[in-house]
Amino acid sequence: MSTTKTIQSALISVFSKDGLEPIVRKLHEQNVTLYSTGGTEDFIKNLGIPVVPVEDITSFPEILGGRVKTLHPKIFGGILNRQDNESDVQQMKEFDIPQIDLVIVDLYPFEKTVASGASEQDIIEKIDIGGISLIRAGAKNFKDTVIVASVNEYSLLLDLITAQNGATTLENRRLFATKAFHVSSHYDGAIFNYFNTDETIYKESIDNGQILRYGENPHQKGFFFGDFDAMFKKVHGKELSYNNLLDVDAAVNLINEFKTDGPTFAILKHNNACGLASRKTISEAYLAALACDPTSAFGGVLIANTKIDLATAQEINKLFCEVVIAPSYDEEAITVLQEKKNRIILVQNEVELPSRQVRTCLNGLLIQDRNNITDTKEHLKTVTTTAPTAQEVEDLIFASKICKNTKSNTIVFAKNGTLISSGTGQTSRVDALMQAIDKAKAFGFDLTGASMASDAFFPFPDCVELAKKAGITAVIQPGGSIKDELSINYCNENNLAMVFTGTRHFKH
């Protein structure tokens, strides 16, 4: 039997009628018998095209307020029969079951209904039964049946039946079946996640992935699954790479810590801040952030918590950078930034980030709640006889926000709303501290009067000893070591202020 089949009959039952008219007209033009139900049936009739009501086949009306329409052996027999199976062929004749070659169906908008904040009763009514059954039946019998399960596939179907005069190949039908099973599995996953309260079960389905140029390195394939366009408006530049996206993610998480602060500018490289400053104007903040480490800033990702104006753009334009992100820009600023052909310019939208973080681990996944605790003045507990000054408290909080978003082990130095230096991703806290001191010296920063943040507690007093010798006057850390007293005692003996937050901020 030929694997190429010409569509002679179609069942059409859809929730949304958008884009349906050209298909219906083309099928009618090709003398295809149309079967339908309810609102779709009325839609086809209003086009002046003949349509057979499903109840004429089943001899049974829609019941239960439309909950049951197509769930009938004569409908599913028409879809599921195997045309190369003699027994199926005989039963089709015996029970007067019409052949159905094409099924066009979509599903009630369950996810949109949940997102709208609708009542549970309304949400339950948007759990599709007949539609999902039709999709699975048509997809299972792809050898004989074409299944179109989404408006997204309408153009593909229309192109095929137009170019091939209503015929489809086995490859065509298998492709539609694959897309249909994706629709059904995604839909079932959304319903399950709505009901699920068992945190040991994880299901996720994302249907808007894109292929990246490559992964971390050119020999690795790379993909991004997510709604990038919801988060950003890209106004200029080349396509973002895998590494760009990782840096953009780190930049967004970092700047969110300063969302309600004054003008703040951050420069990141390899997911860590190499410059960050808060000032009266965004231009001043950018220049101060750049001065933290102008070497690392080369090729970095830049992000602001407020509008980028012309003056700031003119300064940025002197630097080679991969990405610039801000909630808005002056028109003149965009014009200047666009002078570099490949520079990516993003407008950041207000979008809530996922509440959980997911990463691969071994032969499975690691999932955790997002670290939503940001240290504030209310979290601080002074544990030394010397209390931090008001300016030191500001700098401690400032340093802690950066520390939380920097790879562990990490130490961050800050002074007057400016990142002085940091030690990142070291195997010991002492190494991180020494790296931060060396880096500050390399760029000519005076650490006298600076504040220090640590992402975890000090098991020994060696870190506060080194910090004191470098000029640090205030320290913020979570506390919690059984040897906390050793660090506290050293600070008391050397007039060093130290506060505990009670919250560790590891970032691996």
Short mmCIF file of C-alpha atoms in Angstrom, two decimals:
data_model
loop_
_atom_site.label_atom_id
_atom_site.label_comp_id
_atom_site.label_asym_id
_atom_site.label_seq_id
_atom_site.Cartn_x
_atom_site.Cartn_y
_atom_site.Cartn_z
CA MET A 1 0.00 0.00 0.00
CA SER A 2 1.27 3.45 -0.90
CA THR A 3 2.56 5.57 1.94
CA THR A 4 1.38 8.74 0.16
CA LYS A 5 -2.26 9.43 0.99
CA THR A 6 -4.70 12.01 -0.26
CA ILE A 7 -6.93 13.67 2.30
CA GLN A 8 -10.58 12.97 1.53
CA SER A 9 -12.17 13.71 4.90
CA ALA A 10 -11.33 15.91 7.87
CA LEU A 11 -12.59 16.38 11.41
CA ILE A 12 -12.14 19.98 12.60
CA SER A 13 -12.90 20.91 16.21
CA VAL A 14 -10.96 23.84 17.62
CA PHE A 15 -11.19 26.31 20.50
CA SER A 16 -9.51 29.16 18.60
CA LYS A 17 -10.56 29.87 15.01
CA ASP A 18 -7.59 32.16 14.24
CA GLY A 19 -5.97 31.21 10.94
CA LEU A 20 -8.47 28.43 10.24
CA GLU A 21 -10.36 29.99 7.31
CA PRO A 22 -7.69 29.51 4.57
CA ILE A 23 -7.35 25.83 5.48
CA VAL A 24 -11.09 25.23 5.43
CA ARG A 25 -11.40 26.93 2.06
CA LYS A 26 -8.49 24.95 0.60
CA LEU A 27 -9.93 21.65 1.87
CA HIS A 28 -13.31 22.52 0.40
CA GLU A 29 -11.63 23.40 -2.89
CA GLN A 30 -10.06 19.93 -2.86
CA ASN A 31 -13.47 18.27 -2.29
CA VAL A 32 -12.64 17.13 1.24
CA THR A 33 -15.64 16.11 3.37
CA LEU A 34 -15.65 18.19 6.55
CA TYR A 35 -16.94 17.01 9.92
CA SER A 36 -17.21 19.34 12.89
CA THR A 37 -18.82 20.25 16.20
CA GLY A 38 -20.33 23.22 18.00
CA GLY A 39 -18.69 26.58 17.42
CA THR A 40 -16.33 25.25 14.76
CA GLU A 41 -19.25 23.82 12.84
CA ASP A 42 -20.97 27.24 12.95
CA PHE A 43 -17.73 28.90 11.83
CA ILE A 44 -17.50 26.66 8.76
CA LYS A 45 -21.18 27.13 7.92
CA ASN A 46 -20.75 30.91 8.10
CA LEU A 47 -18.09 30.61 5.42
CA GLY A 48 -20.73 29.11 3.17
CA ILE A 49 -18.96 25.75 3.14
CA PRO A 50 -20.85 22.48 3.73
CA VAL A 51 -20.03 20.63 6.94
CA VAL A 52 -21.36 17.41 8.49
CA PRO A 53 -22.19 17.66 12.22
CA VAL A 54 -20.46 14.97 14.26
CA GLU A 55 -23.80 14.04 15.82
CA ASP A 56 -25.00 12.96 12.37
CA ILE A 57 -22.28 10.30 12.49
CA THR A 58 -22.74 9.28 16.12
CA SER A 59 -26.54 9.72 16.30
CA PHE A 60 -25.78 11.25 19.69
CA PRO A 61 -25.92 14.94 20.63
CA GLU A 62 -23.38 16.92 22.62
CA ILE A 63 -24.08 16.34 26.31
CA LEU A 64 -23.02 17.57 29.74
CA GLY A 65 -22.64 21.17 28.64
CA GLY A 66 -20.28 20.25 25.82
CA ARG A 67 -18.02 18.06 27.96
CA VAL A 68 -18.80 15.11 25.67
CA LYS A 69 -18.87 15.73 21.92
CA THR A 70 -16.46 13.57 19.98
CA LEU A 71 -15.89 10.71 22.42
CA HIS A 72 -17.59 8.00 20.39
CA PRO A 73 -16.47 4.75 18.65
CA LYS A 74 -17.55 6.02 15.24
CA ILE A 75 -15.24 9.03 15.59
CA PHE A 76 -12.26 7.25 17.07
CA GLY A 77 -12.76 4.26 14.81
CA GLY A 78 -12.59 6.62 11.85
CA ILE A 79 -9.27 7.97 13.12
CA LEU A 80 -7.63 4.82 14.51
CA ASN A 81 -8.47 2.24 11.85
CA ARG A 82 -5.53 0.67 10.07
CA GLN A 83 -6.16 0.86 6.35
CA ASP A 84 -3.83 -2.08 5.62
CA ASN A 85 -5.55 -4.32 8.19
CA GLU A 86 -8.32 -6.44 6.66
CA SER A 87 -10.13 -6.91 9.97
CA ASP A 88 -10.21 -3.13 10.53
CA VAL A 89 -11.47 -2.57 6.98
CA GLN A 90 -14.32 -5.08 7.49
CA GLN A 91 -15.33 -3.56 10.85
CA MET A 92 -15.41 -0.07 9.33
CA LYS A 93 -17.97 -1.40 6.82
CA GLU A 94 -19.87 -3.43 9.40
CA PHE A 95 -20.43 -0.49 11.74
CA ASP A 96 -20.74 2.15 9.02
CA ILE A 97 -17.75 4.14 10.32
CA PRO A 98 -16.55 6.98 8.08
CA GLN A 99 -12.86 7.28 7.32
CA ILE A 100 -11.22 10.38 8.86
CA ASP A 101 -7.92 11.25 7.14
CA LEU A 102 -7.20 14.59 8.82
CA VAL A 103 -7.85 15.81 12.36
CA ILE A 104 -7.47 19.50 13.20
CA VAL A 105 -7.95 20.15 16.88
CA ASP A 106 -6.58 22.43 19.58
CA LEU A 107 -6.90 22.36 23.35
CA TYR A 108 -8.68 24.50 25.87
CA PRO A 109 -6.23 27.21 27.09
CA PHE A 110 -5.42 25.64 30.44
CA GLU A 111 -2.14 27.49 31.10
CA LYS A 112 -3.60 30.88 30.18
CA THR A 113 -6.56 30.26 32.46
CA VAL A 114 -4.27 29.40 35.38
CA ALA A 115 -2.10 32.46 34.69
CA SER A 116 -5.18 34.70 34.62
CA GLY A 117 -5.91 33.93 38.28
CA ALA A 118 -9.23 32.27 37.45
CA SER A 119 -11.15 30.24 40.00
CA GLU A 120 -10.40 26.55 40.40
CA GLN A 121 -13.79 25.72 38.88
CA ASP A 122 -12.92 27.67 35.73
CA ILE A 123 -9.48 26.06 35.62
CA ILE A 124 -10.90 22.55 35.91
CA GLU A 125 -13.29 23.25 33.04
CA LYS A 126 -10.28 24.10 30.88
CA ILE A 127 -8.90 20.57 31.21
CA ASP A 128 -9.53 19.21 27.73
CA ILE A 129 -10.68 15.60 27.42
CA GLY A 130 -11.98 15.12 23.89
CA GLY A 131 -9.28 17.23 22.29
CA ILE A 132 -6.39 15.46 23.98
CA SER A 133 -7.92 12.09 23.03
CA LEU A 134 -8.26 13.12 19.40
CA ILE A 135 -4.65 14.30 19.35
CA ARG A 136 -3.31 11.05 20.76
CA ALA A 137 -5.47 8.95 18.44
CA GLY A 138 -4.44 10.86 15.33
CA ALA A 139 -0.77 10.84 16.32
CA LYS A 140 -0.78 7.14 17.16
CA ASN A 141 -2.21 6.30 13.74
CA PHE A 142 0.12 8.59 11.80
CA LYS A 143 0.59 5.86 9.19
CA ASP A 144 -2.88 6.74 7.90
CA THR A 145 -3.95 9.95 9.62
CA VAL A 146 -2.75 13.56 9.61
CA ILE A 147 -3.01 15.25 13.01
CA VAL A 148 -2.71 19.01 13.39
CA ALA A 149 -2.77 19.85 17.10
CA SER A 150 -1.87 23.52 17.18
CA VAL A 151 -2.48 26.75 15.31
CA ASN A 152 1.31 26.91 15.03
CA GLU A 153 1.15 24.11 12.45
CA TYR A 154 -1.58 25.67 10.28
CA SER A 155 0.82 27.28 7.83
CA LEU A 156 2.76 24.03 7.44
CA LEU A 157 -0.45 22.12 6.70
CA LEU A 158 -1.72 24.74 4.26
CA ASP A 159 1.59 24.79 2.39
CA LEU A 160 1.63 20.99 2.14
CA ILE A 161 -1.92 20.45 0.91
CA THR A 162 -1.50 23.32 -1.52
CA ALA A 163 1.82 22.14 -2.95
CA GLN A 164 0.88 18.44 -2.93
CA ASN A 165 -2.78 18.84 -3.92
CA GLY A 166 -4.11 17.38 -0.67
CA ALA A 167 -1.62 14.52 -0.47
CA THR A 168 0.74 13.78 2.43
CA THR A 169 3.72 11.47 2.71
CA LEU A 170 4.50 9.20 5.64
CA GLU A 171 7.29 11.60 6.60
CA ASN A 172 4.81 14.50 6.60
CA ARG A 173 2.41 12.61 8.86
CA ARG A 174 5.14 11.46 11.22
CA LEU A 175 6.32 15.08 11.60
CA PHE A 176 2.80 16.23 12.48
CA ALA A 177 2.50 13.32 14.95
CA THR A 178 5.75 14.34 16.65
CA LYS A 179 4.50 17.89 17.05
CA ALA A 180 1.15 16.59 18.32
CA PHE A 181 2.75 14.42 21.00
CA HIS A 182 4.71 17.46 22.11
CA VAL A 183 1.45 19.42 22.44
CA SER A 184 -0.20 16.64 24.46
CA SER A 185 2.78 16.02 26.76
CA HIS A 186 3.26 19.75 27.41
CA TYR A 187 -0.44 20.11 28.19
CA ASP A 188 -0.48 17.15 30.57
CA GLY A 189 2.65 18.47 32.29
CA ALA A 190 1.00 21.84 32.91
CA ILE A 191 -2.05 20.15 34.42
CA PHE A 192 0.09 17.92 36.61
CA ASN A 193 2.15 20.86 37.88
CA TYR A 194 -1.06 22.71 38.77
CA PHE A 195 -2.17 19.83 41.00
CA ASN A 196 1.20 18.56 42.21
CA THR A 197 2.28 19.19 45.81
CA ASP A 198 4.99 16.51 45.93
CA GLU A 199 8.34 18.32 45.73
CA THR A 200 10.17 15.06 44.96
CA ILE A 201 8.52 14.93 41.52
CA TYR A 202 9.75 17.33 38.84
CA LYS A 203 8.22 17.90 35.41
CA GLU A 204 9.08 20.74 33.08
CA SER A 205 8.18 21.38 29.47
CA ILE A 206 9.46 24.39 27.56
CA ASP A 207 8.38 24.73 23.97
CA ASN A 208 10.20 27.84 22.80
CA GLY A 209 13.79 26.70 22.51
CA GLN A 210 16.34 28.17 20.15
CA ILE A 211 19.59 26.87 18.69
CA LEU A 212 22.65 28.90 19.66
CA ARG A 213 25.77 29.32 17.56
CA TYR A 214 27.48 26.85 19.89
CA GLY A 215 27.88 26.09 23.59
CA GLU A 216 30.61 27.22 25.94
CA ASN A 217 33.14 26.23 23.28
CA PRO A 218 32.82 25.96 19.48
CA HIS A 219 32.87 22.15 19.53
CA GLN A 220 29.80 22.00 21.81
CA LYS A 221 26.20 22.33 20.65
CA GLY A 222 24.20 24.96 22.53
CA PHE A 223 20.50 25.62 23.07
CA PHE A 224 18.42 28.07 25.08
CA PHE A 225 14.97 27.15 26.34
CA GLY A 226 13.02 30.11 27.64
CA ASP A 227 11.15 33.25 26.66
CA PHE A 228 14.02 35.65 26.06
CA ASP A 229 11.74 38.16 24.33
CA ALA A 230 9.61 38.45 27.46
CA MET A 231 12.66 39.50 29.48
CA PHE A 232 14.38 41.74 26.96
CA LYS A 233 13.86 43.83 23.88
CA LYS A 234 16.95 43.44 21.72
CA VAL A 235 17.48 46.69 19.84
CA HIS A 236 20.89 46.06 18.28
CA GLY A 237 23.75 43.65 17.81
CA LYS A 238 24.61 40.09 16.92
CA GLU A 239 22.86 36.99 18.24
CA LEU A 240 23.59 36.16 21.85
CA SER A 241 25.86 33.20 22.49
CA TYR A 242 25.70 30.58 25.24
CA ASN A 243 28.32 32.46 27.25
CA ASN A 244 26.58 35.79 26.63
CA LEU A 245 23.39 34.36 28.10
CA LEU A 246 25.18 33.06 31.20
CA ASP A 247 26.72 36.49 31.76
CA VAL A 248 23.41 38.24 31.13
CA ASP A 249 21.77 35.96 33.70
CA ALA A 250 24.46 36.79 36.26
CA ALA A 251 24.13 40.50 35.47
CA VAL A 252 20.36 40.49 35.91
CA ASN A 253 20.58 38.65 39.22
CA LEU A 254 23.24 41.05 40.49
CA ILE A 255 21.53 44.29 39.46
CA ASN A 256 18.25 43.07 40.97
CA GLU A 257 19.95 43.45 44.36
CA PHE A 258 20.22 47.19 43.63
CA LYS A 259 16.84 47.67 41.95
CA THR A 260 15.56 50.15 44.54
CA ASP A 261 18.93 51.84 45.17
CA GLY A 262 20.24 55.00 43.57
CA PRO A 263 21.92 54.93 40.12
CA THR A 264 24.04 51.78 40.06
CA PHE A 265 26.19 50.33 37.30
CA ALA A 266 27.79 46.88 37.16
CA ILE A 267 30.35 45.33 34.83
CA LEU A 268 30.62 41.54 34.76
CA LYS A 269 33.06 39.07 33.29
CA HIS A 270 32.62 35.31 33.42
CA ASN A 271 29.56 35.65 35.68
CA ASN A 272 31.34 37.74 38.34
CA ALA A 273 31.34 41.48 38.95
CA CYS A 274 34.64 43.15 38.09
CA GLY A 275 33.19 46.61 38.66
CA LEU A 276 30.17 48.00 40.49
CA ALA A 277 29.37 51.39 41.91
CA SER A 278 26.43 53.51 43.10
CA ARG A 279 26.53 57.27 42.53
CA LYS A 280 24.26 60.31 42.11
CA THR A 281 24.15 59.85 38.33
CA ILE A 282 24.42 56.76 36.15
CA SER A 283 27.33 58.29 34.27
CA GLU A 284 29.31 58.73 37.49
CA ALA A 285 28.34 55.17 38.51
CA TYR A 286 29.64 53.78 35.23
CA LEU A 287 32.98 55.58 35.45
CA ALA A 288 33.45 54.45 39.04
CA ALA A 289 32.56 50.86 38.12
CA LEU A 290 34.99 50.91 35.19
CA ALA A 291 37.78 52.18 37.44
CA CYS A 292 37.43 49.10 39.66
CA ASP A 293 39.08 46.90 37.04
CA PRO A 294 39.37 48.41 33.55
CA THR A 295 41.38 45.40 32.38
CA SER A 296 38.67 42.84 33.10
CA ALA A 297 35.96 45.18 31.81
CA PHE A 298 37.24 44.62 28.26
CA GLY A 299 34.71 42.35 26.52
CA GLY A 300 32.40 42.37 29.52
CA VAL A 301 28.66 42.64 30.09
CA LEU A 302 27.44 46.03 31.34
CA ILE A 303 24.18 46.59 33.21
CA ALA A 304 22.49 49.60 34.80
CA ASN A 305 19.56 49.81 37.19
CA THR A 306 18.22 52.97 35.56
CA LYS A 307 18.07 54.74 32.20
CA ILE A 308 21.33 55.10 30.28
CA ASP A 309 21.70 58.67 29.05
CA LEU A 310 23.82 60.17 26.27
CA ALA A 311 26.74 61.05 28.55
CA THR A 312 26.96 57.47 29.84
CA ALA A 313 26.64 56.01 26.34
CA GLN A 314 29.49 58.18 25.09
CA GLU A 315 31.75 56.83 27.86
CA ILE A 316 30.64 53.23 27.25
CA ASN A 317 31.40 53.65 23.55
CA LYS A 318 35.09 54.03 24.38
CA LEU A 319 35.13 50.46 25.72
CA PHE A 320 34.85 47.19 23.82
CA CYS A 321 32.00 45.35 25.51
CA GLU A 322 29.76 42.48 24.43
CA VAL A 323 26.41 43.46 25.96
CA VAL A 324 24.78 46.56 27.43
CA ILE A 325 21.59 46.18 29.50
CA ALA A 326 19.33 48.82 31.02
CA PRO A 327 15.61 49.30 31.72
CA SER A 328 15.59 52.17 29.20
CA TYR A 329 17.82 54.44 27.11
CA ASP A 330 17.72 57.97 25.74
CA GLU A 331 17.32 57.81 21.96
CA GLU A 332 20.63 59.59 21.54
CA ALA A 333 22.28 57.00 23.77
CA ILE A 334 21.07 54.13 21.58
CA THR A 335 22.35 55.92 18.49
CA VAL A 336 25.82 56.18 20.02
CA LEU A 337 25.88 52.58 21.30
CA GLN A 338 24.83 51.29 17.88
CA GLU A 339 28.04 52.61 16.37
CA LYS A 340 29.65 49.27 17.24
CA LYS A 341 28.10 46.76 14.82
CA ASN A 342 28.17 43.67 17.01
CA ARG A 343 27.47 45.27 20.38
CA ILE A 344 24.30 43.76 21.84
CA ILE A 345 21.91 46.34 23.33
CA LEU A 346 19.11 45.02 25.52
CA VAL A 347 16.18 46.76 27.18
CA GLN A 348 15.35 44.83 30.34
CA ASN A 349 11.65 44.29 31.05
CA GLU A 350 10.06 43.74 34.44
CA VAL A 351 9.72 39.94 34.52
CA GLU A 352 9.57 37.69 37.55
CA LEU A 353 12.38 35.14 37.52
CA PRO A 354 11.71 31.45 38.22
CA SER A 355 11.40 30.60 41.90
CA ARG A 356 13.68 27.58 41.47
CA GLN A 357 17.06 26.99 39.89
CA VAL A 358 17.83 23.84 37.92
CA ARG A 359 21.14 22.40 36.77
CA THR A 360 22.33 19.01 35.56
CA CYS A 361 24.24 16.86 38.02
CA LEU A 362 25.65 13.36 37.43
CA ASN A 363 22.84 11.46 35.65
CA GLY A 364 20.09 13.74 36.93
CA LEU A 365 19.20 17.23 38.07
CA LEU A 366 19.84 19.42 41.08
CA ILE A 367 16.99 21.77 41.95
CA GLN A 368 16.91 24.42 44.63
CA ASP A 369 14.90 27.45 45.66
CA ARG A 370 16.30 30.73 44.39
CA ASN A 371 18.40 32.58 46.99
CA ASN A 372 15.89 35.34 47.67
CA ILE A 373 17.44 36.65 50.89
CA THR A 374 19.28 39.93 50.52
CA ASP A 375 21.07 41.12 53.64
CA THR A 376 19.64 44.37 55.01
CA LYS A 377 20.31 46.54 58.03
CA GLU A 378 17.60 44.66 59.90
CA HIS A 379 19.56 41.41 59.50
CA LEU A 380 22.75 42.76 61.03
CA LYS A 381 23.84 41.73 64.50
CA THR A 382 26.90 43.56 65.83
CA VAL A 383 29.02 40.98 67.65
CA THR A 384 32.01 43.19 68.51
CA THR A 385 32.49 46.00 71.01
CA THR A 386 33.24 48.31 68.09
CA ALA A 387 30.11 48.99 66.07
CA PRO A 388 30.25 49.90 62.38
CA THR A 389 29.65 53.54 61.47
CA ALA A 390 26.66 54.52 59.34
CA GLN A 391 28.86 54.66 56.22
CA GLU A 392 30.39 51.29 57.05
CA VAL A 393 26.92 49.77 57.42
CA GLU A 394 26.06 51.04 53.92
CA ASP A 395 29.27 49.60 52.54
CA LEU A 396 28.79 46.28 54.34
CA ILE A 397 25.33 45.84 52.81
CA PHE A 398 26.69 46.93 49.42
CA ALA A 399 29.56 44.41 49.64
CA SER A 400 27.22 41.65 50.83
CA LYS A 401 24.96 42.06 47.78
CA ILE A 402 27.96 41.60 45.50
CA CYS A 403 29.29 38.72 47.57
CA LYS A 404 25.97 36.85 47.29
CA ASN A 405 26.28 36.96 43.49
CA THR A 406 29.96 36.01 43.25
CA LYS A 407 31.40 32.50 42.93
CA SER A 408 32.47 30.89 46.22
CA ASN A 409 34.78 31.02 48.01
CA THR A 410 34.59 34.78 47.81
CA ILE A 411 35.70 37.91 49.62
CA VAL A 412 34.51 41.37 48.56
CA PHE A 413 35.98 44.76 49.51
CA ALA A 414 33.84 47.89 49.19
CA LYS A 415 34.21 51.54 50.09
CA ASN A 416 31.88 54.51 49.60
CA GLY A 417 29.45 52.60 47.40
CA THR A 418 32.17 51.15 45.18
CA LEU A 419 33.49 47.66 44.62
CA ILE A 420 37.21 47.90 45.35
CA SER A 421 38.12 44.31 44.57
CA SER A 422 37.10 40.72 45.14
CA GLY A 423 38.57 37.26 45.40
CA THR A 424 36.41 34.80 43.53
CA GLY A 425 36.06 31.04 43.18
CA GLN A 426 39.02 30.17 45.38
CA THR A 427 39.55 26.87 47.18
CA SER A 428 40.08 28.59 50.51
CA ARG A 429 38.74 31.77 52.04
CA VAL A 430 42.29 32.89 52.81
CA ASP A 431 43.19 32.54 49.13
CA ALA A 432 40.12 34.59 48.19
CA LEU A 433 41.14 37.28 50.68
CA MET A 434 44.74 37.40 49.45
CA GLN A 435 43.53 37.61 45.84
CA ALA A 436 41.28 40.54 46.72
CA ILE A 437 44.11 42.35 48.52
CA ASP A 438 46.53 41.81 45.64
CA LYS A 439 43.98 43.00 43.11
CA ALA A 440 43.22 46.16 45.08
CA LYS A 441 46.91 46.96 45.26
CA ALA A 442 47.37 46.26 41.54
CA PHE A 443 44.85 48.99 40.67
CA GLY A 444 46.13 51.41 43.28
CA PHE A 445 43.21 51.27 45.72
CA ASP A 446 43.70 52.20 49.36
CA LEU A 447 41.89 49.67 51.55
CA THR A 448 42.10 51.87 54.62
CA GLY A 449 38.56 52.27 55.95
CA ALA A 450 37.11 49.74 53.50
CA SER A 451 34.52 47.12 54.43
CA MET A 452 34.79 43.39 53.79
CA ALA A 453 32.10 40.77 53.04
CA SER A 454 32.46 37.00 53.16
CA ASP A 455 29.96 34.53 51.73
CA ALA A 456 30.48 32.11 54.65
CA PHE A 457 31.81 32.09 58.19
CA PHE A 458 35.47 32.24 59.27
CA PRO A 459 36.57 28.98 60.93
CA PHE A 460 39.74 30.70 62.14
CA PRO A 461 40.76 34.31 62.86
CA ASP A 462 43.33 34.35 60.03
CA CYS A 463 41.01 36.20 57.63
CA VAL A 464 40.21 39.05 60.02
CA GLU A 465 43.91 39.31 60.88
CA LEU A 466 44.84 39.72 57.21
CA ALA A 467 41.94 42.12 56.67
CA LYS A 468 43.01 44.32 59.56
CA LYS A 469 46.57 44.50 58.30
CA ALA A 470 45.26 45.52 54.85
CA GLY A 471 43.29 48.44 56.35
CA ILE A 472 39.78 46.96 56.60
CA THR A 473 37.70 48.49 59.41
CA ALA A 474 34.40 46.58 59.20
CA VAL A 475 33.42 43.00 58.32
CA ILE A 476 30.14 41.30 57.43
CA GLN A 477 29.77 37.53 57.53
CA PRO A 478 27.03 35.00 58.33
CA GLY A 479 28.63 33.64 61.51
CA GLY A 480 27.90 30.14 62.74
CA SER A 481 31.35 28.65 63.23
CA ILE A 482 32.04 26.84 66.50
CA LYS A 483 35.14 29.06 66.61
CA ASP A 484 33.38 32.39 66.00
CA GLU A 485 34.76 33.69 69.31
CA LEU A 486 38.31 33.52 67.97
CA SER A 487 37.48 35.99 65.18
CA ILE A 488 35.34 38.12 67.48
CA ASN A 489 38.10 38.32 70.09
CA TYR A 490 40.65 39.40 67.49
CA CYS A 491 38.30 42.12 66.22
CA ASN A 492 37.69 43.36 69.78
CA GLU A 493 41.41 43.50 70.49
CA ASN A 494 42.07 45.44 67.28
CA ASN A 495 39.06 47.82 67.09
CA LEU A 496 37.56 46.04 64.10
CA ALA A 497 33.78 46.13 63.71
CA MET A 498 32.08 42.87 62.74
CA VAL A 499 28.44 42.01 62.11
CA PHE A 500 26.73 38.65 61.60
CA THR A 501 23.79 38.14 59.25
CA GLY A 502 22.87 34.54 60.00
CA THR A 503 22.63 33.78 56.27
CA ARG A 504 25.27 32.01 54.22
CA HIS A 505 25.51 32.90 50.53
CA PHE A 506 27.43 30.07 48.86
CA LYS A 507 27.33 30.19 45.06
CA HIS A 508 28.90 27.22 43.32
#
